[in-house]
PDB file of C-alpha atoms in Angstrom:
ATOM      1  CA  UNK A  24      23.661  40.821  -1.941  1.00 95.00           C
ATOM      2  CA  UNK A  25      27.313  40.682  -2.891  1.00 98.00           C
ATOM      3  CA  UNK A  26      27.398  37.127  -1.569  1.00 98.00           C
ATOM      4  CA  UNK A  27      25.055  36.152  -4.411  1.00 98.00           C
ATOM      5  CA  UNK A  28      28.312  36.035  -6.390  1.00 98.00           C
ATOM      6  CA  UNK A  29      29.540  32.477  -5.751  1.00 97.00           C
ATOM      7  CA  UNK A  30      32.818  32.313  -3.859  1.00 97.00           C
ATOM      8  CA  UNK A  31      32.387  35.659  -2.100  1.00 98.00           C
ATOM      9  CA  UNK A  32      32.096  35.755   1.715  1.00 98.00           C
ATOM     10  CA  UNK A  33      31.502  38.773   3.953  1.00 98.00           C
ATOM     11  CA  UNK A  34      32.214  39.245   7.650  1.00 98.00           C
ATOM     12  CA  UNK A  35      31.803  42.162  10.043  1.00 98.00           C
ATOM     13  CA  UNK A  36      33.188  43.082  13.421  1.00 98.00           C
ATOM     14  CA  UNK A  37      32.264  46.260  15.226  1.00 98.00           C
ATOM     15  CA  UNK A  38      32.033  47.918  18.625  1.00 97.00           C
ATOM     16  CA  UNK A  39      29.130  50.283  19.268  1.00 95.00           C
ATOM     17  CA  UNK A  40      28.502  51.893  22.664  1.00 93.00           C
ATOM     18  CA  UNK A  41      30.658  52.788  25.666  1.00 94.00           C
ATOM     19  CA  UNK A  42      32.665  55.283  23.635  1.00 94.00           C
ATOM     20  CA  UNK A  43      32.863  53.150  20.515  1.00 96.00           C
ATOM     21  CA  UNK A  44      31.218  53.460  17.103  1.00 95.00           C
ATOM     22  CA  UNK A  45      33.539  51.858  14.555  1.00 97.00           C
ATOM     23  CA  UNK A  46      34.298  48.544  12.927  1.00 98.00           C
ATOM     24  CA  UNK A  47      35.719  46.487  10.079  1.00 98.00           C
ATOM     25  CA  UNK A  48      34.194  44.596   7.147  1.00 98.00           C
ATOM     26  CA  UNK A  49      36.063  41.937   5.184  1.00 98.00           C
ATOM     27  CA  UNK A  50      35.118  40.649   1.734  1.00 98.00           C
ATOM     28  CA  UNK A  51      36.807  37.262   1.469  1.00 98.00           C
ATOM     29  CA  UNK A  52      37.491  35.319  -1.725  1.00 98.00           C
ATOM     30  CA  UNK A  53      39.239  32.176  -0.418  1.00 94.00           C
ATOM     31  CA  UNK A  54      39.758  30.822  -3.939  1.00 92.00           C
ATOM     32  CA  UNK A  55      41.186  34.160  -5.048  1.00 96.00           C
ATOM     33  CA  UNK A  56      39.866  36.695  -7.535  1.00 98.00           C
ATOM     34  CA  UNK A  57      41.332  39.098 -10.063  1.00 98.00           C
ATOM     35  CA  UNK A  58      41.433  42.463  -8.319  1.00 98.00           C
ATOM     36  CA  UNK A  59      41.300  46.106  -9.337  1.00 98.00           C
ATOM     37  CA  UNK A  60      40.582  49.474  -7.756  1.00 98.00           C
ATOM     38  CA  UNK A  61      39.350  52.943  -8.622  1.00 97.00           C
ATOM     39  CA  UNK A  62      40.024  55.775  -6.166  1.00 95.00           C
ATOM     40  CA  UNK A  63      38.563  59.291  -6.357  1.00 93.00           C
ATOM     41  CA  UNK A  64      38.300  62.269  -4.067  1.00 86.00           C
ATOM     42  CA  UNK A  65      40.928  64.174  -2.174  1.00 91.00           C
ATOM     43  CA  UNK A  66      41.340  62.239   1.084  1.00 91.00           C
ATOM     44  CA  UNK A  67      42.060  58.542   0.485  1.00 94.00           C
ATOM     45  CA  UNK A  68      43.319  56.058   3.036  1.00 95.00           C
ATOM     46  CA  UNK A  69      44.432  52.854   1.318  1.00 97.00           C
ATOM     47  CA  UNK A  70      46.837  49.918   1.402  1.00 97.00           C
ATOM     48  CA  UNK A  71      48.120  47.590  -1.342  1.00 96.00           C
ATOM     49  CA  UNK A  72      46.379  49.463  -4.134  1.00 96.00           C
ATOM     50  CA  UNK A  73      49.438  49.942  -6.368  1.00 95.00           C
ATOM     51  CA  UNK A  74      49.762  46.181  -6.856  1.00 95.00           C
ATOM     52  CA  UNK A  75      46.294  46.226  -8.454  1.00 97.00           C
ATOM     53  CA  UNK A  76      47.531  48.323 -11.372  1.00 95.00           C
ATOM     54  CA  UNK A  77      47.183  46.231 -14.554  1.00 93.00           C
ATOM     55  CA  UNK A  78      50.913  46.341 -15.331  1.00 95.00           C
ATOM     56  CA  UNK A  79      51.991  44.906 -11.968  1.00 96.00           C
ATOM     57  CA  UNK A  80      52.806  41.277 -11.112  1.00 95.00           C
ATOM     58  CA  UNK A  81      50.116  40.073  -8.727  1.00 94.00           C
ATOM     59  CA  UNK A  82      46.876  39.164 -10.493  1.00 94.00           C
ATOM     60  CA  UNK A  83      44.651  37.785  -7.740  1.00 96.00           C
ATOM     61  CA  UNK A  84      43.703  38.953  -4.269  1.00 98.00           C
ATOM     62  CA  UNK A  85      42.481  36.928  -1.286  1.00 98.00           C
ATOM     63  CA  UNK A  86      40.396  39.544   0.513  1.00 98.00           C
ATOM     64  CA  UNK A  87      39.504  43.214   0.668  1.00 98.00           C
ATOM     65  CA  UNK A  88      39.490  44.906   4.063  1.00 98.00           C
ATOM     66  CA  UNK A  89      37.198  47.891   4.648  1.00 98.00           C
ATOM     67  CA  UNK A  90      37.531  49.634   7.977  1.00 98.00           C
ATOM     68  CA  UNK A  91      36.702  52.617  10.087  1.00 97.00           C
ATOM     69  CA  UNK A  92      39.358  54.390  12.094  1.00 97.00           C
ATOM     70  CA  UNK A  93      40.865  56.544   9.348  1.00 96.00           C
ATOM     71  CA  UNK A  94      44.519  55.681   8.665  1.00 97.00           C
ATOM     72  CA  UNK A  95      44.760  53.928  12.031  1.00 98.00           C
ATOM     73  CA  UNK A  96      42.176  51.431  10.794  1.00 98.00           C
ATOM     74  CA  UNK A  97      44.499  50.122   8.096  1.00 98.00           C
ATOM     75  CA  UNK A  98      45.938  47.979  10.889  1.00 98.00           C
ATOM     76  CA  UNK A  99      42.825  45.798  10.599  1.00 98.00           C
ATOM     77  CA  UNK A 100      44.283  44.340   7.396  1.00 98.00           C
ATOM     78  CA  UNK A 101      47.097  42.797   9.467  1.00 98.00           C
ATOM     79  CA  UNK A 102      44.518  40.597  11.162  1.00 98.00           C
ATOM     80  CA  UNK A 103      43.063  39.583   7.804  1.00 98.00           C
ATOM     81  CA  UNK A 104      46.531  38.604   6.611  1.00 98.00           C
ATOM     82  CA  UNK A 105      47.105  36.524   9.732  1.00 98.00           C
ATOM     83  CA  UNK A 106      43.777  34.705   9.282  1.00 98.00           C
ATOM     84  CA  UNK A 107      44.580  33.896   5.657  1.00 98.00           C
ATOM     85  CA  UNK A 108      48.176  32.901   6.416  1.00 98.00           C
ATOM     86  CA  UNK A 109      46.979  30.406   9.037  1.00 98.00           C
ATOM     87  CA  UNK A 110      45.072  28.722   6.191  1.00 97.00           C
ATOM     88  CA  UNK A 111      47.957  28.877   3.684  1.00 97.00           C
ATOM     89  CA  UNK A 112      46.018  31.292   1.481  1.00 97.00           C
ATOM     90  CA  UNK A 113      48.065  33.859  -0.425  1.00 97.00           C
ATOM     91  CA  UNK A 114      50.585  34.508  -3.156  1.00 96.00           C
ATOM     92  CA  UNK A 115      53.119  31.633  -3.183  1.00 95.00           C
ATOM     93  CA  UNK A 116      56.668  32.774  -2.460  1.00 96.00           C
ATOM     94  CA  UNK A 117      58.280  29.458  -1.542  1.00 95.00           C
ATOM     95  CA  UNK A 118      58.140  25.697  -1.985  1.00 95.00           C
ATOM     96  CA  UNK A 119      56.171  24.935   1.189  1.00 96.00           C
ATOM     97  CA  UNK A 120      52.359  25.391   1.410  1.00 94.00           C
ATOM     98  CA  UNK A 121      52.667  27.887   4.267  1.00 96.00           C
ATOM     99  CA  UNK A 122      55.139  30.090   2.364  1.00 97.00           C
ATOM    100  CA  UNK A 123      52.577  32.546   1.080  1.00 97.00           C
ATOM    101  CA  UNK A 124      51.892  36.272   1.281  1.00 97.00           C
ATOM    102  CA  UNK A 125      48.163  36.974   1.575  1.00 98.00           C
ATOM    103  CA  UNK A 126      47.087  39.769  -0.772  1.00 98.00           C
ATOM    104  CA  UNK A 127      44.737  42.078   1.122  1.00 98.00           C
ATOM    105  CA  UNK A 128      44.072  45.510  -0.368  1.00 98.00           C
ATOM    106  CA  UNK A 129      42.385  47.803   2.129  1.00 98.00           C
ATOM    107  CA  UNK A 130      40.660  51.152   2.419  1.00 98.00           C
ATOM    108  CA  UNK A 131      39.452  53.125   5.414  1.00 98.00           C
ATOM    109  CA  UNK A 132      36.810  55.717   6.125  1.00 97.00           C
ATOM    110  CA  UNK A 133      36.917  58.620   8.565  1.00 95.00           C
ATOM    111  CA  UNK A 134      34.675  57.979  11.576  1.00 95.00           C
ATOM    112  CA  UNK A 135      36.937  59.127  14.415  1.00 95.00           C
ATOM    113  CA  UNK A 136      34.486  61.743  15.809  1.00 92.00           C
ATOM    114  CA  UNK A 137      31.936  58.999  16.598  1.00 93.00           C
ATOM    115  CA  UNK A 138      34.230  57.267  19.126  1.00 95.00           C
ATOM    116  CA  UNK A 139      36.293  58.389  22.073  1.00 96.00           C
ATOM    117  CA  UNK A 140      39.798  59.234  20.930  1.00 96.00           C
ATOM    118  CA  UNK A 141      41.945  56.122  20.694  1.00 96.00           C
ATOM    119  CA  UNK A 142      39.020  53.763  20.087  1.00 97.00           C
ATOM    120  CA  UNK A 143      39.605  52.474  16.579  1.00 97.00           C
ATOM    121  CA  UNK A 144      39.955  49.154  14.751  1.00 98.00           C
ATOM    122  CA  UNK A 145      43.172  47.174  15.028  1.00 98.00           C
ATOM    123  CA  UNK A 146      44.338  43.787  13.771  1.00 98.00           C
ATOM    124  CA  UNK A 147      41.910  41.984  16.083  1.00 98.00           C
ATOM    125  CA  UNK A 148      38.992  43.581  14.226  1.00 98.00           C
ATOM    126  CA  UNK A 149      40.172  42.231  10.883  1.00 98.00           C
ATOM    127  CA  UNK A 150      40.726  38.740  12.285  1.00 98.00           C
ATOM    128  CA  UNK A 151      37.305  38.697  13.966  1.00 98.00           C
ATOM    129  CA  UNK A 152      35.616  39.874  10.758  1.00 98.00           C
ATOM    130  CA  UNK A 153      37.198  36.938   8.902  1.00 98.00           C
ATOM    131  CA  UNK A 154      35.969  34.550  11.599  1.00 98.00           C
ATOM    132  CA  UNK A 155      32.445  35.926  11.095  1.00 98.00           C
ATOM    133  CA  UNK A 156      32.510  35.699   7.286  1.00 98.00           C
ATOM    134  CA  UNK A 157      29.593  33.880   5.674  1.00 97.00           C
ATOM    135  CA  UNK A 158      28.281  33.174   2.187  1.00 96.00           C
ATOM    136  CA  UNK A 159      24.712  33.866   3.239  1.00 87.00           C
ATOM    137  CA  UNK A 160      22.787  37.093   3.787  1.00 91.00           C
ATOM    138  CA  UNK A 161      25.006  40.019   4.740  1.00 90.00           C
ATOM    139  CA  UNK A 162      24.050  42.011   7.857  1.00 95.00           C
ATOM    140  CA  UNK A 163      23.511  45.632   6.853  1.00 97.00           C
ATOM    141  CA  UNK A 164      23.367  49.000   8.589  1.00 98.00           C
ATOM    142  CA  UNK A 165      25.362  49.926  11.679  1.00 97.00           C
ATOM    143  CA  UNK A 166      27.730  46.988  11.384  1.00 98.00           C
ATOM    144  CA  UNK A 167      31.346  46.482  10.418  1.00 98.00           C
ATOM    145  CA  UNK A 168      32.918  49.410   8.609  1.00 98.00           C
ATOM    146  CA  UNK A 169      29.552  51.187   8.730  1.00 97.00           C
ATOM    147  CA  UNK A 170      29.309  51.248  12.529  1.00 97.00           C
ATOM    148  CA  UNK A 171      30.513  54.843  12.788  1.00 96.00           C
ATOM    149  CA  UNK A 172      29.707  55.994   9.271  1.00 96.00           C
ATOM    150  CA  UNK A 173      27.753  59.158   8.448  1.00 95.00           C
ATOM    151  CA  UNK A 174      26.410  60.419   5.128  1.00 95.00           C
ATOM    152  CA  UNK A 175      25.758  64.133   5.077  1.00 93.00           C
ATOM    153  CA  UNK A 176      23.363  64.919   7.946  1.00 93.00           C
ATOM    154  CA  UNK A 177      22.396  61.298   8.574  1.00 95.00           C
ATOM    155  CA  UNK A 178      23.826  58.045   9.866  1.00 96.00           C
ATOM    156  CA  UNK A 179      25.458  55.911   7.213  1.00 97.00           C
ATOM    157  CA  UNK A 180      26.038  52.184   7.208  1.00 98.00           C
ATOM    158  CA  UNK A 181      26.889  49.098   5.211  1.00 98.00           C
ATOM    159  CA  UNK A 182      24.580  48.155   2.364  1.00 98.00           C
ATOM    160  CA  UNK A 183      24.654  45.453  -0.290  1.00 98.00           C
ATOM    161  CA  UNK A 184      22.864  44.583  -3.528  1.00 98.00           C
ATOM    162  CA  UNK A 185      23.171  42.330  -6.581  1.00 98.00           C
ATOM    163  CA  UNK A 186      21.813  41.878 -10.096  1.00 97.00           C
ATOM    164  CA  UNK A 187      21.789  39.072 -12.642  1.00 98.00           C
ATOM    165  CA  UNK A 188      23.048  39.965 -16.124  1.00 97.00           C
ATOM    166  CA  UNK A 189      22.589  37.002 -18.447  1.00 95.00           C
ATOM    167  CA  UNK A 190      24.677  34.190 -16.972  1.00 96.00           C
ATOM    168  CA  UNK A 191      26.615  36.567 -14.719  1.00 98.00           C
ATOM    169  CA  UNK A 192      25.916  37.925 -11.232  1.00 98.00           C
ATOM    170  CA  UNK A 193      27.154  41.371 -10.224  1.00 98.00           C
ATOM    171  CA  UNK A 194      27.127  42.292  -6.537  1.00 98.00           C
ATOM    172  CA  UNK A 195      28.192  45.292  -4.494  1.00 98.00           C
ATOM    173  CA  UNK A 196      28.867  46.195  -0.896  1.00 98.00           C
ATOM    174  CA  UNK A 197      29.261  49.804   0.237  1.00 98.00           C
ATOM    175  CA  UNK A 198      30.198  51.435   3.531  1.00 98.00           C
ATOM    176  CA  UNK A 199      28.342  54.726   3.140  1.00 97.00           C
ATOM    177  CA  UNK A 200      30.238  57.607   4.723  1.00 96.00           C
ATOM    178  CA  UNK A 201      30.067  60.569   2.337  1.00 94.00           C
ATOM    179  CA  UNK A 202      30.472  64.280   2.929  1.00 92.00           C
ATOM    180  CA  UNK A 203      27.547  64.819   0.569  1.00 92.00           C
ATOM    181  CA  UNK A 204      23.904  64.095   1.290  1.00 94.00           C
ATOM    182  CA  UNK A 205      22.230  60.860   0.186  1.00 96.00           C
ATOM    183  CA  UNK A 206      18.760  62.371   0.601  1.00 96.00           C
ATOM    184  CA  UNK A 207      16.896  65.421  -0.631  1.00 96.00           C
ATOM    185  CA  UNK A 208      16.397  66.938   2.813  1.00 94.00           C
ATOM    186  CA  UNK A 209      13.391  68.939   1.622  1.00 93.00           C
ATOM    187  CA  UNK A 210      11.433  65.744   0.875  1.00 95.00           C
ATOM    188  CA  UNK A 211      13.168  62.763   2.487  1.00 95.00           C
ATOM    189  CA  UNK A 212      13.571  60.960  -0.828  1.00 97.00           C
ATOM    190  CA  UNK A 213      16.903  59.241  -1.462  1.00 97.00           C
ATOM    191  CA  UNK A 214      18.725  60.532  -4.529  1.00 97.00           C
ATOM    192  CA  UNK A 215      19.056  56.979  -5.870  1.00 97.00           C
ATOM    193  CA  UNK A 216      15.474  56.009  -5.011  1.00 96.00           C
ATOM    194  CA  UNK A 217      14.695  55.160  -8.626  1.00 94.00           C
ATOM    195  CA  UNK A 218      17.346  52.417  -8.691  1.00 94.00           C
ATOM    196  CA  UNK A 219      15.186  49.786  -7.014  1.00 90.00           C
ATOM    197  CA  UNK A 220      12.290  48.812  -4.789  1.00 91.00           C
ATOM    198  CA  UNK A 221      13.558  49.442  -1.283  1.00 95.00           C
ATOM    199  CA  UNK A 222      10.417  48.450   0.586  1.00 94.00           C
ATOM    200  CA  UNK A 223       9.706  51.954   1.860  1.00 96.00           C
ATOM    201  CA  UNK A 224       7.205  54.676   1.064  1.00 96.00           C
ATOM    202  CA  UNK A 225       9.293  57.720   0.331  1.00 96.00           C
ATOM    203  CA  UNK A 226       8.101  60.682   2.426  1.00 94.00           C
ATOM    204  CA  UNK A 227       7.475  64.170   1.126  1.00 93.00           C
ATOM    205  CA  UNK A 228       8.319  66.452   4.024  1.00 95.00           C
ATOM    206  CA  UNK A 229      11.464  68.215   5.164  1.00 94.00           C
ATOM    207  CA  UNK A 230      13.174  67.184   8.369  1.00 87.00           C
ATOM    208  CA  UNK A 231      14.353  69.394  11.191  1.00 83.00           C
ATOM    209  CA  UNK A 232      17.935  68.259  11.389  1.00 84.00           C
ATOM    210  CA  UNK A 233      20.772  69.865  13.337  1.00 76.00           C
ATOM    211  CA  UNK A 234      23.614  71.120  11.194  1.00 71.00           C
ATOM    212  CA  UNK A 235      26.498  68.632  11.127  1.00 69.00           C
ATOM    213  CA  UNK A 236      30.032  69.813  10.698  1.00 64.00           C
ATOM    214  CA  UNK A 237      31.524  68.319   7.533  1.00 62.00           C
ATOM    215  CA  UNK A 238      34.136  65.813   8.572  1.00 68.00           C
ATOM    216  CA  UNK A 239      36.679  64.066   6.490  1.00 78.00           C
ATOM    217  CA  UNK A 240      34.610  61.182   5.152  1.00 87.00           C
ATOM    218  CA  UNK A 241      35.054  58.551   2.367  1.00 90.00           C
ATOM    219  CA  UNK A 242      32.698  55.943   0.976  1.00 95.00           C
ATOM    220  CA  UNK A 243      34.445  52.628   0.410  1.00 97.00           C
ATOM    221  CA  UNK A 244      33.211  49.402  -1.105  1.00 98.00           C
ATOM    222  CA  UNK A 245      33.561  46.389  -3.361  1.00 98.00           C
ATOM    223  CA  UNK A 246      31.881  45.313  -6.586  1.00 98.00           C
ATOM    224  CA  UNK A 247      32.186  41.633  -7.498  1.00 98.00           C
ATOM    225  CA  UNK A 248      31.298  39.539 -10.540  1.00 98.00           C
ATOM    226  CA  UNK A 249      31.580  35.866 -11.414  1.00 97.00           C
ATOM    227  CA  UNK A 250      33.121  36.652 -14.805  1.00 98.00           C
ATOM    228  CA  UNK A 251      36.666  35.950 -15.966  1.00 97.00           C
ATOM    229  CA  UNK A 252      38.161  39.416 -16.383  1.00 97.00           C
ATOM    230  CA  UNK A 253      41.642  40.814 -16.771  1.00 97.00           C
ATOM    231  CA  UNK A 254      42.850  43.373 -14.251  1.00 97.00           C
ATOM    232  CA  UNK A 255      42.203  46.141 -16.770  1.00 97.00           C
ATOM    233  CA  UNK A 256      38.648  44.905 -17.371  1.00 97.00           C
ATOM    234  CA  UNK A 257      38.044  44.613 -13.627  1.00 98.00           C
ATOM    235  CA  UNK A 258      39.221  48.210 -13.279  1.00 97.00           C
ATOM    236  CA  UNK A 259      36.447  49.269 -15.679  1.00 97.00           C
ATOM    237  CA  UNK A 260      33.994  47.585 -13.327  1.00 98.00           C
ATOM    238  CA  UNK A 261      35.322  49.623 -10.385  1.00 98.00           C
ATOM    239  CA  UNK A 262      35.185  52.823 -12.448  1.00 98.00           C
ATOM    240  CA  UNK A 263      31.534  52.127 -13.295  1.00 98.00           C
ATOM    241  CA  UNK A 264      30.682  51.457  -9.648  1.00 98.00           C
ATOM    242  CA  UNK A 265      31.953  54.947  -8.812  1.00 97.00           C
ATOM    243  CA  UNK A 266      29.253  56.237 -11.156  1.00 97.00           C
ATOM    244  CA  UNK A 267      26.723  54.528  -8.916  1.00 97.00           C
ATOM    245  CA  UNK A 268      28.257  56.271  -5.915  1.00 97.00           C
ATOM    246  CA  UNK A 269      27.854  59.608  -7.687  1.00 96.00           C
ATOM    247  CA  UNK A 270      24.178  58.852  -8.343  1.00 97.00           C
ATOM    248  CA  UNK A 271      23.584  58.186  -4.652  1.00 97.00           C
ATOM    249  CA  UNK A 272      25.219  61.214  -2.980  1.00 96.00           C
ATOM    250  CA  UNK A 273      25.554  64.893  -3.819  1.00 94.00           C
ATOM    251  CA  UNK A 274      28.252  66.036  -4.108  1.00 92.00           C
ATOM    252  CA  UNK A 275      30.463  62.993  -4.656  1.00 93.00           C
ATOM    253  CA  UNK A 276      34.262  62.610  -4.765  1.00 94.00           C
ATOM    254  CA  UNK A 277      34.909  65.855  -2.881  1.00 91.00           C
ATOM    255  CA  UNK A 278      38.215  66.982  -1.422  1.00 91.00           C
ATOM    256  CA  UNK A 279      36.926  65.653   1.909  1.00 90.00           C
ATOM    257  CA  UNK A 280      36.168  62.159   0.561  1.00 92.00           C
ATOM    258  CA  UNK A 281      38.611  59.472  -0.480  1.00 91.00           C
ATOM    259  CA  UNK A 282      36.030  57.368  -2.297  1.00 95.00           C
ATOM    260  CA  UNK A 283      37.572  53.991  -3.131  1.00 97.00           C
ATOM    261  CA  UNK A 284      35.899  51.029  -4.858  1.00 98.00           C
ATOM    262  CA  UNK A 285      37.563  47.654  -5.358  1.00 98.00           C
ATOM    263  CA  UNK A 286      36.523  45.148  -8.018  1.00 98.00           C
ATOM    264  CA  UNK A 287      36.761  41.363  -7.732  1.00 98.00           C
ATOM    265  CA  UNK A 288      36.309  38.973 -10.670  1.00 98.00           C
ATOM    266  CA  UNK A 289      36.082  35.336  -9.580  1.00 97.00           C
ATOM    267  CA  UNK A 290      36.328  33.900 -13.108  1.00 95.00           C
ATOM    268  CA  UNK A 291      33.534  31.323 -13.000  1.00 94.00           C
ATOM    269  CA  UNK A 292      32.135  32.303 -16.413  1.00 95.00           C
ATOM    270  CA  UNK A 293      33.964  33.377 -19.555  1.00 95.00           C
ATOM    271  CA  UNK A 294      33.122  36.469 -21.582  1.00 95.00           C
ATOM    272  CA  UNK A 295      33.033  36.152 -25.371  1.00 93.00           C
ATOM    273  CA  UNK A 296      36.525  36.347 -26.788  1.00 91.00           C
ATOM    274  CA  UNK A 297      35.826  38.113 -30.076  1.00 93.00           C
ATOM    275  CA  UNK A 298      35.322  41.790 -30.871  1.00 93.00           C
ATOM    276  CA  UNK A 299      32.853  43.506 -30.481  1.00 95.00           C
ATOM    277  CA  UNK A 300      31.047  40.889 -28.372  1.00 94.00           C
ATOM    278  CA  UNK A 301      33.563  41.025 -25.496  1.00 96.00           C
ATOM    279  CA  UNK A 302      33.526  44.801 -24.899  1.00 96.00           C
ATOM    280  CA  UNK A 303      29.735  44.760 -25.263  1.00 97.00           C
ATOM    281  CA  UNK A 304      29.445  42.066 -22.589  1.00 97.00           C
ATOM    282  CA  UNK A 305      31.835  43.972 -20.321  1.00 97.00           C
ATOM    283  CA  UNK A 306      29.817  47.136 -20.845  1.00 97.00           C
ATOM    284  CA  UNK A 307      26.651  45.365 -19.674  1.00 98.00           C
ATOM    285  CA  UNK A 308      28.458  44.279 -16.509  1.00 98.00           C
ATOM    286  CA  UNK A 309      29.710  47.817 -15.934  1.00 98.00           C
ATOM    287  CA  UNK A 310      26.202  49.229 -16.290  1.00 98.00           C
ATOM    288  CA  UNK A 311      25.004  46.746 -13.691  1.00 98.00           C
ATOM    289  CA  UNK A 312      27.914  47.651 -11.391  1.00 98.00           C
ATOM    290  CA  UNK A 313      26.773  51.275 -11.313  1.00 98.00           C
ATOM    291  CA  UNK A 314      23.197  50.254 -10.519  1.00 98.00           C
ATOM    292  CA  UNK A 315      24.019  47.762  -7.763  1.00 98.00           C
ATOM    293  CA  UNK A 316      26.496  50.099  -6.079  1.00 98.00           C
ATOM    294  CA  UNK A 317      23.870  52.869  -6.002  1.00 98.00           C
ATOM    295  CA  UNK A 318      21.331  50.432  -4.553  1.00 98.00           C
ATOM    296  CA  UNK A 319      23.824  49.205  -1.976  1.00 98.00           C
ATOM    297  CA  UNK A 320      24.306  52.778  -0.816  1.00 98.00           C
ATOM    298  CA  UNK A 321      20.560  53.301  -0.367  1.00 98.00           C
ATOM    299  CA  UNK A 322      20.360  50.067   1.636  1.00 98.00           C
ATOM    300  CA  UNK A 323      23.224  51.291   3.826  1.00 98.00           C
ATOM    301  CA  UNK A 324      21.297  54.500   4.504  1.00 98.00           C
ATOM    302  CA  UNK A 325      17.934  52.836   5.223  1.00 98.00           C
ATOM    303  CA  UNK A 326      19.242  50.046   7.475  1.00 98.00           C
ATOM    304  CA  UNK A 327      21.500  52.279   9.595  1.00 98.00           C
ATOM    305  CA  UNK A 328      20.544  52.969  13.194  1.00 96.00           C
ATOM    306  CA  UNK A 329      21.385  56.051  15.237  1.00 93.00           C
ATOM    307  CA  UNK A 330      24.870  55.805  16.719  1.00 89.00           C
ATOM    308  CA  UNK A 331      27.737  58.099  17.617  1.00 85.00           C
ATOM    309  CA  UNK A 332      25.359  61.040  17.937  1.00 86.00           C
ATOM    310  CA  UNK A 333      24.250  60.944  14.280  1.00 91.00           C
ATOM    311  CA  UNK A 334      20.501  60.442  13.614  1.00 94.00           C
ATOM    312  CA  UNK A 335      19.424  57.580  11.372  1.00 96.00           C
ATOM    313  CA  UNK A 336      17.065  57.965   8.423  1.00 97.00           C
ATOM    314  CA  UNK A 337      14.550  55.617  10.100  1.00 96.00           C
ATOM    315  CA  UNK A 338      14.355  57.946  13.125  1.00 95.00           C
ATOM    316  CA  UNK A 339      14.029  61.134  11.079  1.00 95.00           C
ATOM    317  CA  UNK A 340      11.387  59.781   8.659  1.00 96.00           C
ATOM    318  CA  UNK A 341       9.798  56.837  10.537  1.00 95.00           C
ATOM    319  CA  UNK A 342       6.662  57.017   8.352  1.00 95.00           C
ATOM    320  CA  UNK A 343       8.692  55.655   5.435  1.00 96.00           C
ATOM    321  CA  UNK A 344       8.744  52.250   7.166  1.00 95.00           C
ATOM    322  CA  UNK A 345       5.088  52.179   8.271  1.00 89.00           C
TER     323      UNK A 345
END
C-alpha cells in the first residue's frame, strides 16, 4: 500500500447511510515531502496546486487532502490545516514554532448525487481523517473519499498499491470515480487486470446493469516514493501515474472528469547524480508509478461495496470472489 513508503500516513473519514455517501481521505507526511501535481480532464476541483509548480517558492507539503463533495468538499482541507497547525507543522513564516502555514494541496471528486443535497464533507471531515491516520494497512473500498464514488456503471472506492524498485518503494492511493468504465461489461474483466494478482477469478459473462447517467466525476489520488526528487522530477512521477489511470478506465481524462494526481517524494534515498544514470533511475520510478496507480484503481473497484444506489462489482459478479 502507499503506506509502505516510510513516512506516509493515511486516514479516512466518511458517512454512509441516512442520506449520506461521501467522505474525505488524507495522505499525511508529517516530516514533509517534495510535492507535485498533474491535472487532466475538463472538470477539476483543486486547491493549492499552483504552489506545486516547479518555479514557485514552496518545496515541501505536509499533507494531501482528497475529498468527495465536489467544490464544497474543498472545505475539508481547512480541517487538515487546523490539525497540522495544532502540531506546529507547516511552512515557517515567523520566529515562533507555532508561526507556520500548513501546506495542504487538495482535490475533490463529484459524488453529490449519492447523498441528500447539502450532505457533503466540511472541515470536520478533514480533521477526523487526520485523527484516523495510520502507517499500517490502509482501509480500502467504500471509505473516505471513495464513500460516494462511482466508476462508469459500478461503485468506485479507494484503492492502494505499492512496488519495490531497487532500493526505492513507490506507492499509490486512488479514489476511483471516473466517467469511463473500469470493466469490460461484456466479460466482467477489469481493464487493468493484467497489472497484478488481485485474488479474484475474472468472470466471463456480461452483467445486466441499469444504465447510469454520466455525472461529473473525477478520479483523484497520490503517488509517493521514498526518493529525493526535485519538484520537476516529482511532477514526472505524477504524469506517469496518470498513464496508469488511463490503463484502468476507458475513456480517461474526459470533459466530465477532472483527474488529478499528486506526487510526494519523501527524500529518504538519493538518486544517482550523474547523467544518464539519474534520468534512467527516475524513468524506472515513473514506470512503477503507472503500474501501482493502475493496480490501486483495480483494488478500489474490487473492494467497493454498494452504496448511494450504485451496485458494487462484488454484487454484480460475486463468482469472482468464490
